[in-house]
CSV table of C-alpha atoms and ligand atoms in Angstrom, one decimal:
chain,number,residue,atom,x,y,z
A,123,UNK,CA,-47.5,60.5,-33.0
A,124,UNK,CA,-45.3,63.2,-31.9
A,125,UNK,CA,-41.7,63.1,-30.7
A,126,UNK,CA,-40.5,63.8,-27.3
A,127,UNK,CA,-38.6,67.5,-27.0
A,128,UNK,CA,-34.6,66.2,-27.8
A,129,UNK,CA,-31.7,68.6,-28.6
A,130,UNK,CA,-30.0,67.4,-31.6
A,131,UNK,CA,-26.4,67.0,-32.6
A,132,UNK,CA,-24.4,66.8,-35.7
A,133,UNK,CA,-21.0,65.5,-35.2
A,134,UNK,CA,-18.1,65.1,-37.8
A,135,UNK,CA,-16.1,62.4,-36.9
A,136,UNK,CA,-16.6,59.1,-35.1
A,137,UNK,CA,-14.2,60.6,-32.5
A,138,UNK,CA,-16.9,63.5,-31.4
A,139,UNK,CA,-19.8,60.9,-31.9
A,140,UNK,CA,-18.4,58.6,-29.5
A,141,UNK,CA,-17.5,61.7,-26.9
A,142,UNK,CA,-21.4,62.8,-27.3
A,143,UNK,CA,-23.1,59.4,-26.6
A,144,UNK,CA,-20.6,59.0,-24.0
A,145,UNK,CA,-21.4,61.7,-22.0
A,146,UNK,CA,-24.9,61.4,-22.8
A,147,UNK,CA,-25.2,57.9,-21.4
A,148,UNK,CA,-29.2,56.6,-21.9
A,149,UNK,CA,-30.2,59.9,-22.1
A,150,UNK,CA,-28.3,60.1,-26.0
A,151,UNK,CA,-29.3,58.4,-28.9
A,152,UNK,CA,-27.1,58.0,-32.3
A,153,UNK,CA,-29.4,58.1,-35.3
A,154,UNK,CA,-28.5,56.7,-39.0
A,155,UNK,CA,-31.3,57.0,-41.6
A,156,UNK,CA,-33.9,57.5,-38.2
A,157,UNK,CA,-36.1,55.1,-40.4
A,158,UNK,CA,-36.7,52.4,-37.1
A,159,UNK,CA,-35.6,55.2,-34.3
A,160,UNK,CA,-38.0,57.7,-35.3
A,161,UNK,CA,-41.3,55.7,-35.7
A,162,UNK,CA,-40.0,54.6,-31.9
A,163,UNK,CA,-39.6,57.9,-31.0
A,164,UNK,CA,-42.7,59.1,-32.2
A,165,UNK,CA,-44.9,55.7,-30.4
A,166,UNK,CA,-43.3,57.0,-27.3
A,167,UNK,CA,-41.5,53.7,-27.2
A,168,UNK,CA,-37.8,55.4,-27.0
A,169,UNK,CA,-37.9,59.5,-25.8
A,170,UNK,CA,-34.1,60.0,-26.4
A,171,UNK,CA,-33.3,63.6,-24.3
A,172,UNK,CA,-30.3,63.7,-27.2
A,173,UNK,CA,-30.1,62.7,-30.9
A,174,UNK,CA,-26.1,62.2,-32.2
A,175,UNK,CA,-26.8,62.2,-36.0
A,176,UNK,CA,-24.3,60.3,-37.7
A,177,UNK,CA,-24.9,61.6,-40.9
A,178,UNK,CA,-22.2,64.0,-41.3
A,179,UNK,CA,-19.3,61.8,-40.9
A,180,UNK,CA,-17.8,60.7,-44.2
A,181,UNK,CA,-15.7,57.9,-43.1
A,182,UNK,CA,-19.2,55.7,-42.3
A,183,UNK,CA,-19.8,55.7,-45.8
A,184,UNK,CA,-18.8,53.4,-48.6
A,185,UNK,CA,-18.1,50.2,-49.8
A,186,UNK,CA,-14.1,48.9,-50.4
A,187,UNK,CA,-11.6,45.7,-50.6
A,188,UNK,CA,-9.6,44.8,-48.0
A,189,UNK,CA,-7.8,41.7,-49.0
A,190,UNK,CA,-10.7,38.9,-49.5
A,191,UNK,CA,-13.3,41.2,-47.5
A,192,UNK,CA,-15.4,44.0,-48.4
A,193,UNK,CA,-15.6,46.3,-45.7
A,194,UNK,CA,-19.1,48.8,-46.0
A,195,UNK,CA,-19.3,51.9,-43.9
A,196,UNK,CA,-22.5,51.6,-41.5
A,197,UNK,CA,-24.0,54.9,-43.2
A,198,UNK,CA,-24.0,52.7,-46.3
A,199,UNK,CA,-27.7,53.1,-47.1
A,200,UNK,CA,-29.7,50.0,-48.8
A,201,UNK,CA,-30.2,52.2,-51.8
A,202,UNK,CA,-26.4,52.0,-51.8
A,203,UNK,CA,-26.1,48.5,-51.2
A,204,UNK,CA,-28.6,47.4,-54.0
A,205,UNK,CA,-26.9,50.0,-56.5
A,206,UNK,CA,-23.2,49.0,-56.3
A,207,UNK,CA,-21.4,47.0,-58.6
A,208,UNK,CA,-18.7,45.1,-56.3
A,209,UNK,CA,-21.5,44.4,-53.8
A,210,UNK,CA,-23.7,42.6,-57.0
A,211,UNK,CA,-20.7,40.6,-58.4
A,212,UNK,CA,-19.0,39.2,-55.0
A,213,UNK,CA,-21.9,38.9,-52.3
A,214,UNK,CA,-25.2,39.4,-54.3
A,215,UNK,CA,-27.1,38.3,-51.3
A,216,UNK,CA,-27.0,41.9,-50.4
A,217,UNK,CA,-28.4,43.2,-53.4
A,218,UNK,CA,-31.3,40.8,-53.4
A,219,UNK,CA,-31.9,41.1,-49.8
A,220,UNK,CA,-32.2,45.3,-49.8
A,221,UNK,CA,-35.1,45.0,-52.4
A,222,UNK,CA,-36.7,42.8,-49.7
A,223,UNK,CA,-36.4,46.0,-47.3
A,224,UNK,CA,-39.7,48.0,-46.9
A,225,UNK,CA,-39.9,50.0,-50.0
A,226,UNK,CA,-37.7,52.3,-51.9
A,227,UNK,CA,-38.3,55.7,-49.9
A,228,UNK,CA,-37.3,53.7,-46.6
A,229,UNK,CA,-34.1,52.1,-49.0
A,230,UNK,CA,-33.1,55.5,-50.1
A,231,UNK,CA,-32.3,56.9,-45.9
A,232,UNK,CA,-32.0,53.2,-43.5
A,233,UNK,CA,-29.0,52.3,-43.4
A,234,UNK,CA,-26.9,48.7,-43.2
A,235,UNK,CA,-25.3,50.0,-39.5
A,236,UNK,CA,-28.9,50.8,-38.5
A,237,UNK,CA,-30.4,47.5,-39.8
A,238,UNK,CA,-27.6,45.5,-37.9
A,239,UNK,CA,-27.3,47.7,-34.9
A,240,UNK,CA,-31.0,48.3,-34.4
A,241,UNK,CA,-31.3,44.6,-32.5
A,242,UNK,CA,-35.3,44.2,-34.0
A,243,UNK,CA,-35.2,40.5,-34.8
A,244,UNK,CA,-37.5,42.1,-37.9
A,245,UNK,CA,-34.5,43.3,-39.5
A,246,UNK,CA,-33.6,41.4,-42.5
A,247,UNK,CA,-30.1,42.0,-42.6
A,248,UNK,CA,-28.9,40.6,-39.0
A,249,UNK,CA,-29.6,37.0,-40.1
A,250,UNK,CA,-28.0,37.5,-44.0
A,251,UNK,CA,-25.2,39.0,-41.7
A,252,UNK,CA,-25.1,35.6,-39.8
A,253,UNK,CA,-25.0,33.7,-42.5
A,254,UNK,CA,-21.7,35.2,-43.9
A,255,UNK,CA,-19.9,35.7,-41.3
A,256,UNK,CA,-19.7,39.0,-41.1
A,257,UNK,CA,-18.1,41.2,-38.5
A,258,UNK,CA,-18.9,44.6,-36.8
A,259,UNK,CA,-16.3,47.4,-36.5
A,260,UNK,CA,-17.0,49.1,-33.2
A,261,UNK,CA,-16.1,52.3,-31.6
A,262,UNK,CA,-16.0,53.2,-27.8
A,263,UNK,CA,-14.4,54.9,-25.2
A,264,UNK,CA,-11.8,51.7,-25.5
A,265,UNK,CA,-10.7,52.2,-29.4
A,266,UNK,CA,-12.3,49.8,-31.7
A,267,UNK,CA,-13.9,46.4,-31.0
A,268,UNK,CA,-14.2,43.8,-33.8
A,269,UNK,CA,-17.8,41.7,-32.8
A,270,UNK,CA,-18.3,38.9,-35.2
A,271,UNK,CA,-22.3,39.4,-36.1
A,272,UNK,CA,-22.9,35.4,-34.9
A,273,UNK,CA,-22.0,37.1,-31.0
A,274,UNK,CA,-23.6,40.0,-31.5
A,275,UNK,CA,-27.3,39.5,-31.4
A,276,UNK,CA,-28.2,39.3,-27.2
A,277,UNK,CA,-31.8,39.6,-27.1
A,278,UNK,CA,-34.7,41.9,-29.0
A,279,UNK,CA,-32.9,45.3,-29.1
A,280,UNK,CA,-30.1,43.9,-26.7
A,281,UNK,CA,-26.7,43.3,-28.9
A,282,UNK,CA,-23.1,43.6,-27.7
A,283,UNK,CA,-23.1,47.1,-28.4
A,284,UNK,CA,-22.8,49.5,-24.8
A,285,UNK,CA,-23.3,53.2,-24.2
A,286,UNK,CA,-20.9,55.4,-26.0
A,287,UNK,CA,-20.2,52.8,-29.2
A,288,UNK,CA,-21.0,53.6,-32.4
A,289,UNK,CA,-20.8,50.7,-35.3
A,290,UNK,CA,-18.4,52.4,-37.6
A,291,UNK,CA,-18.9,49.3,-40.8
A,292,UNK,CA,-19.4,46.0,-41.6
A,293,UNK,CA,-16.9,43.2,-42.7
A,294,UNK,CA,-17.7,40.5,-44.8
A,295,UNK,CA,-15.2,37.7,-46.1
A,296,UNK,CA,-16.0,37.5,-49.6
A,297,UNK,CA,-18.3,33.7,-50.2
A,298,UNK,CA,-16.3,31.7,-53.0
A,299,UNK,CA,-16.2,32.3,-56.7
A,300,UNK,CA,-19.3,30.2,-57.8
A,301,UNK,CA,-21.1,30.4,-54.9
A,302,UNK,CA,-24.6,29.9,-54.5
A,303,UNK,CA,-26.9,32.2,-52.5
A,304,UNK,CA,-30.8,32.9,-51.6
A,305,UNK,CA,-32.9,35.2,-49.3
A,306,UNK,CA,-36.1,33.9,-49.3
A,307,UNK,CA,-38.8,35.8,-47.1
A,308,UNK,CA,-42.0,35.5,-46.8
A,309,UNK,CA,-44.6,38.7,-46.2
A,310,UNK,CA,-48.1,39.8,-45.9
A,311,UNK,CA,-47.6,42.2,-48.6
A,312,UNK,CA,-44.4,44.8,-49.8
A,313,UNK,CA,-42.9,46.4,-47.3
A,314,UNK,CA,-43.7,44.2,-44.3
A,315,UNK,CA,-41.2,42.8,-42.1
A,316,UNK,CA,-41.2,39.1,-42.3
A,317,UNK,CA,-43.4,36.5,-41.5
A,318,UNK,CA,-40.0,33.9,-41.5
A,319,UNK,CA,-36.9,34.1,-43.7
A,320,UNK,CA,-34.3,31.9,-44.3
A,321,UNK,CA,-30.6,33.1,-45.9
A,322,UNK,CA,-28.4,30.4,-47.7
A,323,UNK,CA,-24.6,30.6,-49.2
A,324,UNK,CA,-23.3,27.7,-50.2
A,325,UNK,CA,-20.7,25.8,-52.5
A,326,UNK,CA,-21.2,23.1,-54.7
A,327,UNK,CA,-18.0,20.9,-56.0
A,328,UNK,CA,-18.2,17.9,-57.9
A,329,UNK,CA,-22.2,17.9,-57.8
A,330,UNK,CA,-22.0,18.1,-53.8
A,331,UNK,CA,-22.1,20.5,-50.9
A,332,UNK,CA,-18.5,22.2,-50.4
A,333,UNK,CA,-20.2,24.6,-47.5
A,334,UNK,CA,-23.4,25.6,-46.3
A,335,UNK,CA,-24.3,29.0,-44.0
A,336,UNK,CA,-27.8,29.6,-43.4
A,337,UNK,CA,-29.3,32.5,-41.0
A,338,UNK,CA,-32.7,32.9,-40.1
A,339,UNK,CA,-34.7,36.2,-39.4
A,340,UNK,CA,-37.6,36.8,-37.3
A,341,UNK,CA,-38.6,33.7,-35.7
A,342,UNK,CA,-36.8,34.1,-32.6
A,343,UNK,CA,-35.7,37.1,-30.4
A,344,UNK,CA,-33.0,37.8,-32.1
A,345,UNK,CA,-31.4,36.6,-35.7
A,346,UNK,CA,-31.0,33.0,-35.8
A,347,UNK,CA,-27.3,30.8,-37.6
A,348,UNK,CA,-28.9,27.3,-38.2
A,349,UNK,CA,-25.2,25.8,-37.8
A,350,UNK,CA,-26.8,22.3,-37.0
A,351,UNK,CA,-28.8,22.8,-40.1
A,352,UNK,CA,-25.8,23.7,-42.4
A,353,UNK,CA,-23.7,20.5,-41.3
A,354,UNK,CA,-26.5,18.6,-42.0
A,355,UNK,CA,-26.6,19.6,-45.4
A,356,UNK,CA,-22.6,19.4,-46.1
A,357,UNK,CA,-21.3,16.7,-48.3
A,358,UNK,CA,-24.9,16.1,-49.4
A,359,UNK,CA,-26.1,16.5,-53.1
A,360,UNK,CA,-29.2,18.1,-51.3
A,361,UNK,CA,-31.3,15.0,-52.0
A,362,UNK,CA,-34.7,15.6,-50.7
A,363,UNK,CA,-34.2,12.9,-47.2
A,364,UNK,CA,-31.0,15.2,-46.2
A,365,UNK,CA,-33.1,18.2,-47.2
A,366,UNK,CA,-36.0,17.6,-44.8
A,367,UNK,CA,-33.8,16.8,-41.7
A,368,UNK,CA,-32.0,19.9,-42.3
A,369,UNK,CA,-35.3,21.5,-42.4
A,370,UNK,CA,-36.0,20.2,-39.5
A,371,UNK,CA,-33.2,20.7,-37.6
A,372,UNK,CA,-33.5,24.5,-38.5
A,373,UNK,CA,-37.3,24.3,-37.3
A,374,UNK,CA,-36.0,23.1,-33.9
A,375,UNK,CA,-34.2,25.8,-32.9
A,376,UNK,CA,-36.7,28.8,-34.1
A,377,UNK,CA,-38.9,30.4,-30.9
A,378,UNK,CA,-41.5,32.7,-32.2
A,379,UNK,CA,-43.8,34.4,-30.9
A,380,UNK,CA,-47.6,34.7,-32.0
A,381,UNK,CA,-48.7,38.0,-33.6
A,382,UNK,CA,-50.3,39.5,-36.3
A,383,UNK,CA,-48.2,37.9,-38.6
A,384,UNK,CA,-49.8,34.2,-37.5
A,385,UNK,CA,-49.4,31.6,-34.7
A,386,UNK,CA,-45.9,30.6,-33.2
A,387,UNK,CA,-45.8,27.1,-35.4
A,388,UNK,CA,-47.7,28.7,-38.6
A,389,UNK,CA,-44.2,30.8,-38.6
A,390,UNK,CA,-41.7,28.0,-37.3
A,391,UNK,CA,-43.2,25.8,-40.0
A,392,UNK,CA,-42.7,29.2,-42.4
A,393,UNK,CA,-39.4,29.3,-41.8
A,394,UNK,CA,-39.0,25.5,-43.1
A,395,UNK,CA,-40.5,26.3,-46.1
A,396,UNK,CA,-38.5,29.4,-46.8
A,397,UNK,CA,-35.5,27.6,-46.2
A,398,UNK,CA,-36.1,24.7,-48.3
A,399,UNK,CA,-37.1,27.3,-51.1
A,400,UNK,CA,-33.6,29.1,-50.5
A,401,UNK,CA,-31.7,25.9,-50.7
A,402,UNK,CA,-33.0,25.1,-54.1
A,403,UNK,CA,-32.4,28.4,-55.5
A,404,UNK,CA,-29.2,28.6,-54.1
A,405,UNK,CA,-28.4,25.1,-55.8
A,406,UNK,CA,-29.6,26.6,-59.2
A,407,UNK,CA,-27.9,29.8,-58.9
A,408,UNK,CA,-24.5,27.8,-57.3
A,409,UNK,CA,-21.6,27.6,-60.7
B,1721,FAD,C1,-42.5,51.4,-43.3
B,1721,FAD,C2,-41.2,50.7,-43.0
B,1721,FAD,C3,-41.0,49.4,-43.3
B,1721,FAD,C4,-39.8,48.7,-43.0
B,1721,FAD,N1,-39.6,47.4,-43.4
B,1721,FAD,C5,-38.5,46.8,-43.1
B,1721,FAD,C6,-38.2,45.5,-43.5
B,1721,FAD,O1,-39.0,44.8,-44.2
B,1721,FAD,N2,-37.0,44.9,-43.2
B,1721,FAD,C7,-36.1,45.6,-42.5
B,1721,FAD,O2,-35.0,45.0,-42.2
B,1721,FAD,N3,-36.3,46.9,-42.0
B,1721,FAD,C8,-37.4,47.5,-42.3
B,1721,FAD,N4,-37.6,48.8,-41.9
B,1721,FAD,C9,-36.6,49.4,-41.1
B,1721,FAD,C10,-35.6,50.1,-42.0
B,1721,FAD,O3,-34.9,49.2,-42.8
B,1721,FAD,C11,-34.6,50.9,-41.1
B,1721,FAD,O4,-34.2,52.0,-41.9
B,1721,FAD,C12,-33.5,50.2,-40.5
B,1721,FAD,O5,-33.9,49.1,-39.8
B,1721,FAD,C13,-32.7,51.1,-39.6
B,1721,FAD,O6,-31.8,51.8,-40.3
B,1721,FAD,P1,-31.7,53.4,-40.0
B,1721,FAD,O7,-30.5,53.8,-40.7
B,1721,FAD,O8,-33.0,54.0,-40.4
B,1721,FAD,O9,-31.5,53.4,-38.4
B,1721,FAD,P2,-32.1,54.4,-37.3
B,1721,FAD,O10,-33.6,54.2,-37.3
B,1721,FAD,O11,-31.5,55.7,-37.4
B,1721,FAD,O12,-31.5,53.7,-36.0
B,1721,FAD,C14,-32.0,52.4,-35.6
B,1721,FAD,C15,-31.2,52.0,-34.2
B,1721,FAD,O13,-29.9,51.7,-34.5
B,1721,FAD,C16,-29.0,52.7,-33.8
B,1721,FAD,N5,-28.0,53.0,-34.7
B,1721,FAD,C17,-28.1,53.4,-36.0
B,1721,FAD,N6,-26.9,53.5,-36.6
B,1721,FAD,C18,-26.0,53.2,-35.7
B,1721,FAD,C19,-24.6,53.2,-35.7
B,1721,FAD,N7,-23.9,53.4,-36.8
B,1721,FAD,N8,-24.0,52.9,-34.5
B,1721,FAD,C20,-24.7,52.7,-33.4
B,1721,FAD,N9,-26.0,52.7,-33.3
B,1721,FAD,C21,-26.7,52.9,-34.5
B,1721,FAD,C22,-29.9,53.8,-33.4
B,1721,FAD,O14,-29.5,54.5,-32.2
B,1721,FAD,C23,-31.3,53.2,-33.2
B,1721,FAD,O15,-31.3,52.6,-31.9
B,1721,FAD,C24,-38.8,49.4,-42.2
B,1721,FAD,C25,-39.0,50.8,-41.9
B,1721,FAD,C26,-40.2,51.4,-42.2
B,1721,FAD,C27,-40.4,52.8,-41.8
């Protein structure tokens, strides 16, 4: 339960963050709220010889507008994200899916860039990231890279991100006025990772599906956009028939593994049921 030695660094700008892990190679590490790294660190599972904290750079922090997306700075913590205003108003699929996270003394130092960058398929907010679209802004030795989330996710712990980078924020284009939205997640108790979730936005005109996005999280190696699922359900008033195909299309494409948290279908079948219970809130909560 203890650390490998590691020297540690405090840069203060992305610039000198980048030029660290760079020159460090695998040997460096960036850390955000340490909150997944260290418990890694301290199993022996990653012995980083460096440690590039991030937390002194101010331009990773925040939440603003930038035409119709918000853009959040990836030291942004989930305390953050459930606690701003904009955030509640325009996407409050953040806000709902943050009190999901662990529990509030794990909220108050993760971050969003560590939840997305991390590459756990546990995370909650890869899949919510999916499901709207969102886009990472990354930093190399190139310049910046823009990664929409849907190509980022590789493998468990393997995403499009290479030695040197450093996630910077995430972009999301603002869902529709009226929009509907759910994260539904099932858990063996507070603060667990999930057994299966499912995340839903959706529109609803004239009594019928305008759009439908759905992301899944931890029923495959990485987060899962149920795309099949989604066009299933559009035009549809969400009549029970179309309901259950979309379920099932969703199921098809989910590959868990078995572990603690039950058997490989127990959790594919979870994932149904969290969906369809995500659909019909989203529905309710959809003006
Ligand atoms: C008891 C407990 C319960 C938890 N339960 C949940 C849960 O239910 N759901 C959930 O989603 N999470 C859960 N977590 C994880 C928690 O949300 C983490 O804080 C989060 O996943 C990682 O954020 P962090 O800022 O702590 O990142 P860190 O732990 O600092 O970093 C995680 C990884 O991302 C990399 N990284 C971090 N930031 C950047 C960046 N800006 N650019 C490049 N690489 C970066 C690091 O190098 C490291 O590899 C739990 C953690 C604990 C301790």
């Amino acid at each position: 339960m203890i650390p490998g030695a590691f020297t540690y660094h405090r840069p203060s700008s992305v610039g000198e963050a980048c030029g660290l892990l760079a020159q460090f190679g695998d040997d460096g590490r960036a850390i955000a709220g340490g909150h997944s790294l260290i418990p890694m660190m301290k199993l022996r599972l990653a012995t980083p010889a460096h440690l590039v904290d991030l937390a002194g750079i101010a331009d990773l922090k925040g939440v603003r507008a930038d035409g119709n997306d918000i853009v959040i700075g990836a030291m942004t913590t989930q305390h953050e994200l459930i606690g701003s205003d904009p955030l509640a108003t325009k996407i409050p699929i953040l806000r709902e899916t943050s009190l999901q996270i662990a529990d509030p003394q794990v909220r108050y130092v993760g971050t969003l860039g560590g939840n997305v960058a991390n590459g756990d398929p546990g995370n909650d907010m890869p899949a919510v990231m999916l499901c709207l679209n969102a886009t990472y802004h990354v930093t190399g030795k190139g310049g910046e890279r823009r990664i929409p989330a849907r190509e980022f996710y590789q493998g468990a712990y393997f995403t499009a991100m290479e030695a040197g980078d450093v996630l910077t924020a995430v972009r999301i284009p603002v869902p529709p006025v009226g929009h509907g939205s759910a994260y539904e997640k099932l858990k063996r108790k507070i603060g667990d990772y999930a057994t299966a979730a499912a995340a839903v936005i959706l529109a609803v005109s004239g009594g019928k599906v305008a759009s439908c996005s759905i992301g899944l999280t931890n029923v495959a190696e990485t987060p899962l956009w149920a795309e099949e699922a989604a066009k299933i359900l559009t035009g549809s008033s969400l009549d029970a028939a179309t309901v259950k195909r979309a379920v099932a299309a969703a199921e098809a494409i989910t590959a868990p593994s078995s572990d603690a948290r039950g058997p490989a279908a127990y959790r594919t079948k979870m994932a149904g049921v969290m969906l369809s219970r995500a659909l019909a809130r989203a529905k309710a909560n959809a003006r």
